[in-house]
mmCIF file of C-alpha atoms in Angstrom:
data_model
loop_
_atom_site.group_PDB
_atom_site.id
_atom_site.type_symbol
_atom_site.label_atom_id
_atom_site.label_comp_id
_atom_site.label_asym_id
_atom_site.label_seq_id
_atom_site.Cartn_x
_atom_site.Cartn_y
_atom_site.Cartn_z
ATOM 1 C CA UNK A 1 13.918 20.185 3.919
ATOM 2 C CA UNK A 2 10.772 21.331 5.366
ATOM 3 C CA UNK A 3 8.944 20.949 1.945
ATOM 4 C CA UNK A 4 9.221 17.752 1.851
ATOM 5 C CA UNK A 5 7.006 17.203 4.930
ATOM 6 C CA UNK A 6 4.650 19.538 3.511
ATOM 7 C CA UNK A 7 4.176 17.753 0.694
ATOM 8 C CA UNK A 8 3.998 14.353 2.399
ATOM 9 C CA UNK A 9 1.199 15.999 4.448
ATOM 10 C CA UNK A 10 -0.510 17.193 1.312
ATOM 11 C CA UNK A 11 -0.139 14.086 -0.682
ATOM 12 C CA UNK A 12 -1.349 12.299 2.128
ATOM 13 C CA UNK A 13 -4.600 14.402 2.515
ATOM 14 C CA UNK A 14 -5.114 13.519 -0.980
ATOM 15 C CA UNK A 15 -4.043 9.750 -0.324
ATOM 16 C CA UNK A 16 -6.891 9.776 2.546
ATOM 17 C CA UNK A 17 -9.302 11.665 0.739
ATOM 18 C CA UNK A 18 -9.047 8.667 -2.119
ATOM 19 C CA UNK A 19 -9.719 6.299 0.435
ATOM 20 C CA UNK A 20 -12.591 8.233 2.121
ATOM 21 C CA UNK A 21 -14.153 8.367 -1.449
ATOM 22 C CA UNK A 22 -13.919 4.924 -2.388
ATOM 23 C CA UNK A 23 -15.580 4.133 0.924
ATOM 24 C CA UNK A 24 -18.282 6.783 1.092
ATOM 25 C CA UNK A 25 -18.765 6.090 -2.658
ATOM 26 C CA UNK A 26 -18.204 2.210 -3.389
ATOM 27 C CA UNK A 27 -18.362 0.874 0.256
ATOM 28 C CA UNK A 28 -14.840 -0.775 0.073
ATOM 29 C CA UNK A 29 -11.856 -0.412 1.453
ATOM 30 C CA UNK A 30 -8.851 0.736 -0.813
ATOM 31 C CA UNK A 31 -6.541 -1.412 -0.055
ATOM 32 C CA UNK A 32 -3.863 -1.777 -2.918
ATOM 33 C CA UNK A 33 -3.026 -5.373 -2.080
ATOM 34 C CA UNK A 34 -6.522 -6.441 -2.017
ATOM 35 C CA UNK A 35 -7.859 -4.457 -4.985
ATOM 36 C CA UNK A 36 -4.807 -5.944 -7.318
ATOM 37 C CA UNK A 37 -4.368 -9.354 -5.467
ATOM 38 C CA UNK A 38 -8.011 -10.231 -5.812
ATOM 39 C CA UNK A 39 -7.581 -9.928 -9.747
ATOM 40 C CA UNK A 40 -4.321 -11.698 -9.906
ATOM 41 C CA UNK A 41 -5.450 -14.782 -8.034
ATOM 42 C CA UNK A 42 -8.987 -14.590 -9.487
ATOM 43 C CA UNK A 43 -10.690 -14.175 -6.300
ATOM 44 C CA UNK A 44 -12.455 -10.856 -7.437
ATOM 45 C CA UNK A 45 -13.508 -11.340 -11.228
ATOM 46 C CA UNK A 46 -16.760 -10.149 -10.641
ATOM 47 C CA UNK A 47 -15.381 -6.794 -9.476
ATOM 48 C CA UNK A 48 -12.918 -6.131 -12.386
ATOM 49 C CA UNK A 49 -14.358 -3.372 -14.239
ATOM 50 C CA UNK A 50 -14.124 -1.162 -11.152
ATOM 51 C CA UNK A 51 -11.018 -2.260 -10.038
ATOM 52 C CA UNK A 52 -9.865 -1.874 -13.252
ATOM 53 C CA UNK A 53 -10.711 2.016 -13.733
ATOM 54 C CA UNK A 54 -9.212 2.307 -10.165
ATOM 55 C CA UNK A 55 -5.668 0.923 -11.459
ATOM 56 C CA UNK A 56 -5.706 2.530 -14.688
ATOM 57 C CA UNK A 57 -6.225 6.052 -13.208
ATOM 58 C CA UNK A 58 -3.486 5.217 -10.337
ATOM 59 C CA UNK A 59 -1.207 4.263 -13.491
ATOM 60 C CA UNK A 60 -2.146 7.259 -15.558
ATOM 61 C CA UNK A 61 -2.166 10.278 -13.649
ATOM 62 C CA UNK A 62 1.249 9.720 -11.813
ATOM 63 C CA UNK A 63 2.353 9.268 -15.382
ATOM 64 C CA UNK A 64 1.235 12.536 -16.785
ATOM 65 C CA UNK A 65 2.385 14.671 -14.094
ATOM 66 C CA UNK A 66 5.828 12.828 -14.563
ATOM 67 C CA UNK A 67 5.603 13.646 -18.286
ATOM 68 C CA UNK A 68 4.898 17.235 -17.687
ATOM 69 C CA UNK A 69 7.116 18.056 -14.619
ATOM 70 C CA UNK A 70 10.145 20.467 -14.978
ATOM 71 C CA UNK A 71 12.409 18.136 -12.609
ATOM 72 C CA UNK A 72 10.466 14.612 -12.908
ATOM 73 C CA UNK A 73 11.323 12.905 -9.753
ATOM 74 C CA UNK A 74 13.312 9.514 -10.181
ATOM 75 C CA UNK A 75 12.280 6.359 -8.102
ATOM 76 C CA UNK A 76 15.943 5.506 -7.191
ATOM 77 C CA UNK A 77 15.054 1.589 -7.123
ATOM 78 C CA UNK A 78 17.968 -0.491 -6.464
ATOM 79 C CA UNK A 79 20.013 -1.946 -9.583
ATOM 80 C CA UNK A 80 20.266 -4.897 -7.967
ATOM 81 C CA UNK A 81 17.896 -7.329 -9.715
ATOM 82 C CA UNK A 82 18.042 -9.891 -7.120
ATOM 83 C CA UNK A 83 16.899 -7.607 -4.456
ATOM 84 C CA UNK A 84 13.795 -6.193 -6.888
ATOM 85 C CA UNK A 85 12.741 -9.493 -7.628
ATOM 86 C CA UNK A 86 13.306 -10.826 -4.136
ATOM 87 C CA UNK A 87 12.001 -7.887 -2.613
ATOM 88 C CA UNK A 88 8.678 -7.925 -5.204
ATOM 89 C CA UNK A 89 7.978 -11.362 -4.451
ATOM 90 C CA UNK A 90 7.987 -10.815 -0.721
ATOM 91 C CA UNK A 91 5.991 -7.724 -0.824
ATOM 92 C CA UNK A 92 3.264 -9.518 -2.986
ATOM 93 C CA UNK A 93 3.365 -12.685 -0.546
ATOM 94 C CA UNK A 94 3.632 -10.892 2.532
ATOM 95 C CA UNK A 95 0.817 -8.419 1.874
ATOM 96 C CA UNK A 96 -1.663 -11.351 0.685
ATOM 97 C CA UNK A 97 -0.925 -13.244 3.698
ATOM 98 C CA UNK A 98 -1.181 -10.583 5.816
ATOM 99 C CA UNK A 99 -4.444 -9.395 4.533
ATOM 100 C CA UNK A 100 -2.997 -6.017 3.912
ATOM 101 C CA UNK A 101 -0.228 -3.493 2.769
ATOM 102 C CA UNK A 102 0.458 0.289 3.596
ATOM 103 C CA UNK A 103 -2.871 1.533 2.357
ATOM 104 C CA UNK A 104 -5.052 -1.028 3.797
ATOM 105 C CA UNK A 105 -3.983 -1.703 7.051
ATOM 106 C CA UNK A 106 -2.069 1.674 7.179
ATOM 107 C CA UNK A 107 -4.434 3.924 6.456
ATOM 108 C CA UNK A 108 -7.536 2.310 6.250
ATOM 109 C CA UNK A 109 -7.515 -0.132 8.906
ATOM 110 C CA UNK A 110 -5.706 2.532 11.584
ATOM 111 C CA UNK A 111 -8.428 5.213 10.936
ATOM 112 C CA UNK A 112 -11.075 2.738 11.889
ATOM 113 C CA UNK A 113 -8.690 1.943 15.106
ATOM 114 C CA UNK A 114 -8.618 -1.525 14.006
ATOM 115 C CA UNK A 115 -6.458 -3.760 16.446
ATOM 116 C CA UNK A 116 -5.442 -5.994 13.294
ATOM 117 C CA UNK A 117 -4.366 -3.017 11.406
ATOM 118 C CA UNK A 118 -2.504 -1.594 14.193
ATOM 119 C CA UNK A 119 -0.675 -4.472 14.859
ATOM 120 C CA UNK A 120 0.031 -5.214 11.300
ATOM 121 C CA UNK A 121 1.577 -1.940 10.802
ATOM 122 C CA UNK A 122 3.711 -1.959 13.690
ATOM 123 C CA UNK A 123 5.016 -5.656 12.501
ATOM 124 C CA UNK A 124 6.016 -4.319 8.825
ATOM 125 C CA UNK A 125 7.455 -0.870 9.747
ATOM 126 C CA UNK A 126 9.661 -2.598 12.522
ATOM 127 C CA UNK A 127 10.513 -5.310 10.463
ATOM 128 C CA UNK A 128 11.608 -2.820 7.611
ATOM 129 C CA UNK A 129 13.622 -0.806 10.081
ATOM 130 C CA UNK A 130 15.641 -4.192 10.771
ATOM 131 C CA UNK A 131 15.658 -4.948 7.369
ATOM 132 C CA UNK A 132 17.296 -1.573 5.894
ATOM 133 C CA UNK A 133 19.688 -1.421 9.193
ATOM 134 C CA UNK A 134 20.916 -5.140 7.638
ATOM 135 C CA UNK A 135 21.244 -3.601 4.188
ATOM 136 C CA UNK A 136 23.059 -0.597 5.549
ATOM 137 C CA UNK A 137 25.401 -2.781 7.713
ATOM 138 C CA UNK A 138 26.477 -4.833 4.735
ATOM 139 C CA UNK A 139 26.817 -1.965 2.389
ATOM 140 C CA UNK A 140 23.751 -1.915 0.151
ATOM 141 C CA UNK B 1 -21.169 5.089 -10.623
ATOM 142 C CA UNK B 2 -18.817 2.628 -9.389
ATOM 143 C CA UNK B 3 -16.662 2.971 -12.184
ATOM 144 C CA UNK B 4 -16.719 6.817 -11.643
ATOM 145 C CA UNK B 5 -15.867 7.031 -7.970
ATOM 146 C CA UNK B 6 -13.085 4.110 -9.044
ATOM 147 C CA UNK B 7 -11.646 6.382 -10.994
ATOM 148 C CA UNK B 8 -11.595 9.553 -8.876
ATOM 149 C CA UNK B 9 -10.143 7.444 -6.333
ATOM 150 C CA UNK B 10 -7.443 5.919 -8.016
ATOM 151 C CA UNK B 11 -6.480 9.408 -9.637
ATOM 152 C CA UNK B 12 -6.319 11.421 -5.979
ATOM 153 C CA UNK B 13 -4.669 8.205 -4.752
ATOM 154 C CA UNK B 14 -1.707 8.503 -7.503
ATOM 155 C CA UNK B 15 -1.661 11.949 -7.412
ATOM 156 C CA UNK B 16 -0.834 12.014 -3.752
ATOM 157 C CA UNK B 17 1.539 9.233 -4.170
ATOM 158 C CA UNK B 18 3.459 11.282 -6.738
ATOM 159 C CA UNK B 19 3.202 14.584 -4.646
ATOM 160 C CA UNK B 20 4.553 13.149 -1.536
ATOM 161 C CA UNK B 21 7.676 11.504 -2.696
ATOM 162 C CA UNK B 22 6.236 8.181 -2.080
ATOM 163 C CA UNK B 23 7.092 6.805 -5.381
ATOM 164 C CA UNK B 24 10.833 7.728 -4.640
ATOM 165 C CA UNK B 25 12.392 4.267 -2.619
ATOM 166 C CA UNK B 26 14.950 6.598 -1.226
ATOM 167 C CA UNK B 27 12.264 8.385 0.963
ATOM 168 C CA UNK B 28 10.470 5.240 1.654
ATOM 169 C CA UNK B 29 13.873 3.591 2.893
ATOM 170 C CA UNK B 30 15.076 6.781 4.653
ATOM 171 C CA UNK B 31 11.897 6.286 6.986
ATOM 172 C CA UNK B 32 12.749 3.075 7.431
ATOM 173 C CA UNK B 33 16.540 3.974 8.454
ATOM 174 C CA UNK B 34 15.907 5.269 11.872
ATOM 175 C CA UNK B 35 19.549 4.424 12.770
ATOM 176 C CA UNK B 36 20.981 6.498 9.827
ATOM 177 C CA UNK B 37 19.865 9.486 7.825
ATOM 178 C CA UNK B 38 15.733 9.347 9.134
ATOM 179 C CA UNK B 39 13.502 10.851 6.641
ATOM 180 C CA UNK B 40 10.024 11.620 8.470
ATOM 181 C CA UNK B 41 8.397 12.125 5.451
ATOM 182 C CA UNK B 42 6.174 9.136 5.254
ATOM 183 C CA UNK B 43 5.269 9.586 8.898
ATOM 184 C CA UNK B 44 3.513 13.069 7.351
ATOM 185 C CA UNK B 45 1.912 11.140 4.714
ATOM 186 C CA UNK B 46 0.184 8.561 6.948
ATOM 187 C CA UNK B 47 -0.862 11.234 9.361
ATOM 188 C CA UNK B 48 -2.485 13.351 6.733
ATOM 189 C CA UNK B 49 -4.129 10.147 5.225
ATOM 190 C CA UNK B 50 -5.615 9.032 8.485
ATOM 191 C CA UNK B 51 -7.481 11.848 9.270
ATOM 192 C CA UNK B 52 -10.040 12.151 5.988
ATOM 193 C CA UNK B 53 -10.297 8.619 6.390
ATOM 194 C CA UNK B 54 -11.093 8.492 9.755
ATOM 195 C CA UNK B 55 -13.843 10.997 8.897
ATOM 196 C CA UNK B 56 -15.170 8.960 6.523
ATOM 197 C CA UNK B 57 -15.631 5.948 8.927
ATOM 198 C CA UNK B 58 -17.728 8.006 11.213
ATOM 199 C CA UNK B 59 -19.853 9.331 7.929
ATOM 200 C CA UNK B 60 -20.048 5.604 7.173
ATOM 201 C CA UNK B 61 -21.884 4.587 10.437
ATOM 202 C CA UNK B 62 -25.422 3.422 9.718
ATOM 203 C CA UNK B 63 -25.964 4.982 6.036
ATOM 204 C CA UNK B 64 -25.273 3.097 2.640
ATOM 205 C CA UNK B 65 -22.511 3.769 0.109
ATOM 206 C CA UNK B 66 -23.572 6.434 -2.434
ATOM 207 C CA UNK B 67 -23.272 3.552 -5.303
ATOM 208 C CA UNK B 68 -25.421 1.085 -3.208
ATOM 209 C CA UNK B 69 -24.310 -1.772 -1.671
ATOM 210 C CA UNK B 70 -23.272 -2.119 2.103
ATOM 211 C CA UNK B 71 -20.396 -0.456 4.114
ATOM 212 C CA UNK B 72 -17.774 -3.397 4.984
ATOM 213 C CA UNK B 73 -18.438 -5.164 8.242
ATOM 214 C CA UNK B 74 -16.640 -3.941 11.148
ATOM 215 C CA UNK B 75 -13.141 -4.794 11.766
ATOM 216 C CA UNK B 76 -12.404 -8.296 12.744
ATOM 217 C CA UNK B 77 -10.830 -8.675 16.123
ATOM 218 C CA UNK B 78 -9.223 -12.224 15.389
ATOM 219 C CA UNK B 79 -5.502 -11.930 15.875
ATOM 220 C CA UNK B 80 -4.224 -15.057 13.700
ATOM 221 C CA UNK B 81 -0.680 -16.423 12.845
ATOM 222 C CA UNK B 82 -1.210 -15.292 9.032
ATOM 223 C CA UNK B 83 -1.374 -11.481 10.099
ATOM 224 C CA UNK B 84 1.902 -11.541 11.491
ATOM 225 C CA UNK B 85 3.695 -13.884 9.345
ATOM 226 C CA UNK B 86 2.428 -11.917 6.616
ATOM 227 C CA UNK B 87 3.001 -8.892 7.497
ATOM 228 C CA UNK B 88 6.683 -9.582 8.684
ATOM 229 C CA UNK B 89 7.216 -11.144 5.099
ATOM 230 C CA UNK B 90 6.091 -7.549 3.822
ATOM 231 C CA UNK B 91 8.295 -5.889 5.744
ATOM 232 C CA UNK B 92 11.285 -7.510 4.809
ATOM 233 C CA UNK B 93 10.500 -7.008 0.879
ATOM 234 C CA UNK B 94 9.335 -3.223 1.729
ATOM 235 C CA UNK B 95 12.864 -2.613 3.559
ATOM 236 C CA UNK B 96 14.674 -4.500 0.621
ATOM 237 C CA UNK B 97 13.327 -2.286 -2.228
ATOM 238 C CA UNK B 98 11.472 0.819 -0.489
ATOM 239 C CA UNK B 99 8.213 0.040 -2.604
ATOM 240 C CA UNK B 100 4.651 -1.176 -1.564
ATOM 241 C CA UNK B 101 2.279 -1.908 -3.875
ATOM 242 C CA UNK B 102 0.792 1.597 -4.506
ATOM 243 C CA UNK B 103 3.871 3.095 -5.178
ATOM 244 C CA UNK B 104 4.901 0.336 -7.396
ATOM 245 C CA UNK B 105 2.106 0.878 -9.423
ATOM 246 C CA UNK B 106 1.893 4.300 -9.580
ATOM 247 C CA UNK B 107 5.285 4.729 -10.795
ATOM 248 C CA UNK B 108 5.358 1.644 -13.478
ATOM 249 C CA UNK B 109 5.640 4.285 -16.277
ATOM 250 C CA UNK B 110 8.518 5.947 -14.917
ATOM 251 C CA UNK B 111 10.299 3.490 -12.928
ATOM 252 C CA UNK B 112 12.191 1.723 -15.505
ATOM 253 C CA UNK B 113 12.744 -1.915 -16.377
ATOM 254 C CA UNK B 114 13.374 -2.809 -12.676
ATOM 255 C CA UNK B 115 10.099 -0.885 -11.843
ATOM 256 C CA UNK B 116 8.536 -3.465 -14.338
ATOM 257 C CA UNK B 117 10.445 -6.535 -12.740
ATOM 258 C CA UNK B 118 9.133 -5.658 -9.455
ATOM 259 C CA UNK B 119 5.750 -5.698 -10.260
ATOM 260 C CA UNK B 120 5.850 -8.626 -11.904
ATOM 261 C CA UNK B 121 7.610 -10.472 -8.520
ATOM 262 C CA UNK B 122 4.644 -8.683 -7.006
ATOM 263 C CA UNK B 123 2.295 -10.567 -9.000
ATOM 264 C CA UNK B 124 4.630 -13.983 -8.570
ATOM 265 C CA UNK B 125 4.048 -13.194 -4.923
ATOM 266 C CA UNK B 126 -0.019 -12.881 -5.186
ATOM 267 C CA UNK B 127 -0.274 -15.758 -7.074
ATOM 268 C CA UNK B 128 2.165 -18.071 -4.348
ATOM 269 C CA UNK B 129 -0.105 -16.380 -1.352
ATOM 270 C CA UNK B 130 -2.830 -18.380 -1.158
ATOM 271 C CA UNK B 131 -1.395 -21.723 -0.734
ATOM 272 C CA UNK B 132 1.051 -20.497 1.774
ATOM 273 C CA UNK B 133 -1.553 -19.172 3.821
ATOM 274 C CA UNK B 134 -3.458 -22.175 3.566
ATOM 275 C CA UNK B 135 -0.471 -24.030 5.158
ATOM 276 C CA UNK B 136 -0.029 -21.466 7.844
ATOM 277 C CA UNK B 137 -4.062 -21.391 8.657
ATOM 278 C CA UNK B 138 -3.950 -25.397 8.589
ATOM 279 C CA UNK B 139 -0.712 -25.406 10.913
ATOM 280 C CA UNK B 140 -2.068 -22.879 13.236
ATOM 281 C CA UNK B 141 -5.297 -24.982 13.937
ATOM 282 C CA UNK B 142 -3.205 -28.295 14.755
ATOM 283 C CA UNK B 143 -0.895 -26.851 17.371
#
């Protein structure tokens, strides 16, 4: 559907603008795994206030949009609890070991032509493609 | 001021993820499903996001952040094992569930119980990652 890519582009520009404001305002890279991971493992306790504010807004704005939407979108997350827990654990581990996720490497890193981020993004997209192909092959 | 910038960035990021459809795992897994019914939306999201951020990096040359402090160091050029291993592990989890950390948090109020479980599992991964990374780094220096 053509509207999908248009909304993708609009949402993407908003995401990139958010990252731009975080960089030019606070001098920080808007990488979600880094922002949350640093709070969870205690390596960024000194920045809890600004990181907490960021997360609160990140949760509340979509919650309000969802509450007031005429046709609220679904997440369509699998009901298979093993996939949910296994997938979540691997996402948490992988993004911290690899120093970034889709926002950190994919948006912030690629946009400054960081070789590390370009390679990391290539790896997680390629492995994601293979994983989905295997999932589809076993009928999930 | 730092709090204000963080609130604006978080709000814009959340709204962008919501509007682009990236909190829908079908759209993310659809992007990764290049051998099936491929959905290119995620490519438009990434492309759209990279443009303003590239301009911001240009703007960041030389000056200082508005709220004080310094801009990040230039990107490291060191290609270590943990970058590749970690990104591959992330790719498996991303493919299995169709959610990465940003959308998982943005959709937590409407993602049901499993959305919450997913987030808790990410947290468990975050807690376990530093030890795993140290082992990888030390293994890399031995060989």
